[in-house]
Amino acid sequence: MTTGKTATTDVARMQNGGDGNGTGRGTAVITRTKTKTKKPSLYRVLILNDDYTPMEFVVHVLERFFQKDREAATRIMLHVHNHGVGECGVYTYEVAETKVSQVMDFARQNQHPLQCVMEKK
């Protein structure tokens, strides 16, 4: 163990380009970066009411794309019917975007004007 005076002298020598043995090698500084992970933003996937899409089709969409059971799908469908909009689920951006796209494509294939959108939570 060194005394405070010797340790300070060794540090000064290293800072001036020496390694403490007079060889003149440079010093290297090792830094540790602490990465802080941030939770991704979440997005609500919403179904919008229209006057043409059958209620049973909306229930089917909720079961197929949002893994809702019959009871939950019916409850969401009735909420959409009565309030004009209903939340299907909350997902990360990529998942929400994919679900919206799948629902819209499926509705078009079945010739329904059903609208599905996403909004930041």
mmCIF file of C-alpha atoms in Angstrom:
data_model
loop_
_atom_site.group_PDB
_atom_site.id
_atom_site.type_symbol
_atom_site.label_atom_id
_atom_site.label_comp_id
_atom_site.label_asym_id
_atom_site.label_seq_id
_atom_site.Cartn_x
_atom_site.Cartn_y
_atom_site.Cartn_z
ATOM 1 C CA MET A 1 0.000 0.000 0.000
ATOM 2 C CA THR A 2 1.293 3.447 -0.842
ATOM 3 C CA THR A 3 0.992 6.629 1.099
ATOM 4 C CA GLY A 4 -1.087 9.533 -0.212
ATOM 5 C CA LYS A 5 2.038 11.395 -1.363
ATOM 6 C CA THR A 6 3.416 8.521 -3.449
ATOM 7 C CA ALA A 7 0.017 7.724 -4.995
ATOM 8 C CA THR A 8 -0.384 11.353 -6.050
ATOM 9 C CA THR A 9 3.093 11.331 -7.601
ATOM 10 C CA ASP A 10 2.321 8.099 -9.507
ATOM 11 C CA VAL A 11 -0.914 9.577 -10.855
ATOM 12 C CA ALA A 12 0.885 12.764 -11.911
ATOM 13 C CA ARG A 13 3.558 10.721 -13.711
ATOM 14 C CA MET A 14 0.910 8.672 -15.541
ATOM 15 C CA GLN A 15 -0.992 11.801 -16.537
ATOM 16 C CA ASN A 16 2.202 13.213 -18.025
ATOM 17 C CA GLY A 17 2.624 10.205 -20.318
ATOM 18 C CA GLY A 18 4.649 7.912 -18.078
ATOM 19 C CA ASP A 19 3.554 4.586 -16.722
ATOM 20 C CA GLY A 20 5.339 5.039 -13.393
ATOM 21 C CA ASN A 21 8.387 3.084 -14.563
ATOM 22 C CA GLY A 22 9.809 5.798 -16.802
ATOM 23 C CA THR A 23 9.055 3.961 -20.030
ATOM 24 C CA GLY A 24 7.042 6.879 -21.444
ATOM 25 C CA ARG A 25 3.975 4.913 -22.570
ATOM 26 C CA GLY A 26 0.628 6.768 -22.798
ATOM 27 C CA THR A 27 -2.254 6.104 -20.492
ATOM 28 C CA ALA A 28 -5.613 4.649 -21.372
ATOM 29 C CA VAL A 29 -8.851 5.617 -19.751
ATOM 30 C CA ILE A 30 -11.500 2.959 -19.419
ATOM 31 C CA THR A 31 -14.990 4.312 -19.150
ATOM 32 C CA ARG A 32 -18.155 2.402 -18.448
ATOM 33 C CA THR A 33 -21.307 3.660 -20.006
ATOM 34 C CA LYS A 34 -24.528 2.826 -18.283
ATOM 35 C CA THR A 35 -27.288 2.212 -20.770
ATOM 36 C CA LYS A 36 -30.702 3.159 -19.584
ATOM 37 C CA THR A 37 -33.477 1.301 -21.350
ATOM 38 C CA LYS A 38 -36.612 3.253 -22.013
ATOM 39 C CA LYS A 39 -39.994 1.567 -22.271
ATOM 40 C CA PRO A 40 -41.447 1.833 -25.770
ATOM 41 C CA SER A 41 -44.426 4.080 -26.411
ATOM 42 C CA LEU A 42 -47.754 2.304 -26.453
ATOM 43 C CA TYR A 43 -50.568 2.730 -28.948
ATOM 44 C CA ARG A 44 -54.277 2.029 -28.626
ATOM 45 C CA VAL A 45 -55.906 0.153 -31.492
ATOM 46 C CA LEU A 46 -59.463 1.404 -32.029
ATOM 47 C CA ILE A 47 -62.371 0.222 -34.142
ATOM 48 C CA LEU A 48 -64.727 2.900 -35.435
ATOM 49 C CA ASN A 49 -68.461 2.469 -35.875
ATOM 50 C CA ASP A 50 -70.130 2.594 -39.279
ATOM 51 C CA ASP A 51 -73.665 1.937 -40.466
ATOM 52 C CA TYR A 52 -72.830 -0.957 -42.798
ATOM 53 C CA THR A 53 -70.467 -3.468 -41.183
ATOM 54 C CA PRO A 54 -72.432 -6.302 -39.519
ATOM 55 C CA MET A 55 -72.007 -6.692 -35.765
ATOM 56 C CA GLU A 56 -71.098 -10.357 -36.197
ATOM 57 C CA PHE A 57 -68.217 -9.408 -38.511
ATOM 58 C CA VAL A 58 -66.824 -7.025 -35.870
ATOM 59 C CA VAL A 59 -67.046 -9.790 -33.252
ATOM 60 C CA HIS A 60 -65.211 -12.126 -35.632
ATOM 61 C CA VAL A 61 -62.458 -9.513 -36.202
ATOM 62 C CA LEU A 62 -61.997 -9.051 -32.450
ATOM 63 C CA GLU A 63 -61.731 -12.802 -31.911
ATOM 64 C CA ARG A 64 -59.405 -13.404 -34.844
ATOM 65 C CA PHE A 65 -56.975 -10.475 -34.644
ATOM 66 C CA PHE A 66 -57.145 -9.476 -30.977
ATOM 67 C CA GLN A 67 -57.586 -12.920 -29.379
ATOM 68 C CA LYS A 68 -60.750 -11.869 -27.539
ATOM 69 C CA ASP A 69 -63.175 -14.513 -26.332
ATOM 70 C CA ARG A 70 -66.766 -14.343 -27.545
ATOM 71 C CA GLU A 71 -68.000 -12.449 -24.492
ATOM 72 C CA ALA A 72 -65.245 -9.790 -24.560
ATOM 73 C CA ALA A 73 -65.584 -9.387 -28.336
ATOM 74 C CA THR A 74 -69.342 -8.886 -28.027
ATOM 75 C CA ARG A 75 -68.870 -6.348 -25.223
ATOM 76 C CA ILE A 76 -66.349 -4.333 -27.299
ATOM 77 C CA MET A 77 -68.566 -4.540 -30.394
ATOM 78 C CA LEU A 78 -71.560 -3.179 -28.432
ATOM 79 C CA HIS A 79 -69.377 -0.381 -27.061
ATOM 80 C CA VAL A 80 -68.362 0.522 -30.624
ATOM 81 C CA HIS A 81 -72.000 0.387 -31.722
ATOM 82 C CA ASN A 82 -73.233 2.591 -28.849
ATOM 83 C CA HIS A 83 -70.323 5.015 -28.486
ATOM 84 C CA GLY A 84 -68.857 5.167 -31.987
ATOM 85 C CA VAL A 85 -65.444 3.820 -31.045
ATOM 86 C CA GLY A 86 -63.975 0.960 -29.026
ATOM 87 C CA GLU A 87 -60.519 -0.083 -27.888
ATOM 88 C CA CYS A 88 -59.318 -3.467 -29.113
ATOM 89 C CA GLY A 89 -55.987 -3.447 -27.294
ATOM 90 C CA VAL A 90 -52.802 -1.549 -26.436
ATOM 91 C CA TYR A 91 -49.559 -2.467 -28.182
ATOM 92 C CA THR A 92 -46.129 -1.217 -29.183
ATOM 93 C CA TYR A 93 -46.047 0.813 -32.413
ATOM 94 C CA GLU A 94 -45.066 -2.041 -34.733
ATOM 95 C CA VAL A 95 -47.624 -4.471 -33.332
ATOM 96 C CA ALA A 96 -50.412 -1.864 -33.382
ATOM 97 C CA GLU A 97 -49.555 -0.902 -36.954
ATOM 98 C CA THR A 98 -49.644 -4.544 -38.038
ATOM 99 C CA LYS A 99 -53.004 -5.178 -36.354
ATOM 100 C CA VAL A 100 -54.568 -2.091 -37.967
ATOM 101 C CA SER A 101 -53.279 -3.190 -41.356
ATOM 102 C CA GLN A 102 -54.556 -6.759 -40.898
ATOM 103 C CA VAL A 103 -58.024 -5.601 -39.845
ATOM 104 C CA MET A 104 -58.308 -3.091 -42.683
ATOM 105 C CA ASP A 105 -57.159 -5.649 -45.281
ATOM 106 C CA PHE A 106 -59.560 -8.281 -43.928
ATOM 107 C CA ALA A 107 -62.473 -5.824 -43.944
ATOM 108 C CA ARG A 108 -61.742 -4.822 -47.561
ATOM 109 C CA GLN A 109 -61.463 -8.475 -48.642
ATOM 110 C CA ASN A 110 -64.921 -9.025 -47.170
ATOM 111 C CA GLN A 111 -66.251 -5.791 -48.698
ATOM 112 C CA HIS A 112 -66.929 -4.022 -45.393
ATOM 113 C CA PRO A 113 -66.124 -0.340 -44.725
ATOM 114 C CA LEU A 114 -64.883 -1.086 -41.194
ATOM 115 C CA GLN A 115 -62.262 1.407 -39.986
ATOM 116 C CA CYS A 116 -59.478 0.548 -37.578
ATOM 117 C CA VAL A 117 -57.006 3.177 -36.343
ATOM 118 C CA MET A 118 -54.253 3.579 -33.796
ATOM 119 C CA GLU A 119 -53.459 6.458 -31.450
ATOM 120 C CA LYS A 120 -50.664 7.061 -29.003
ATOM 121 C CA LYS A 121 -51.655 6.295 -25.448
#
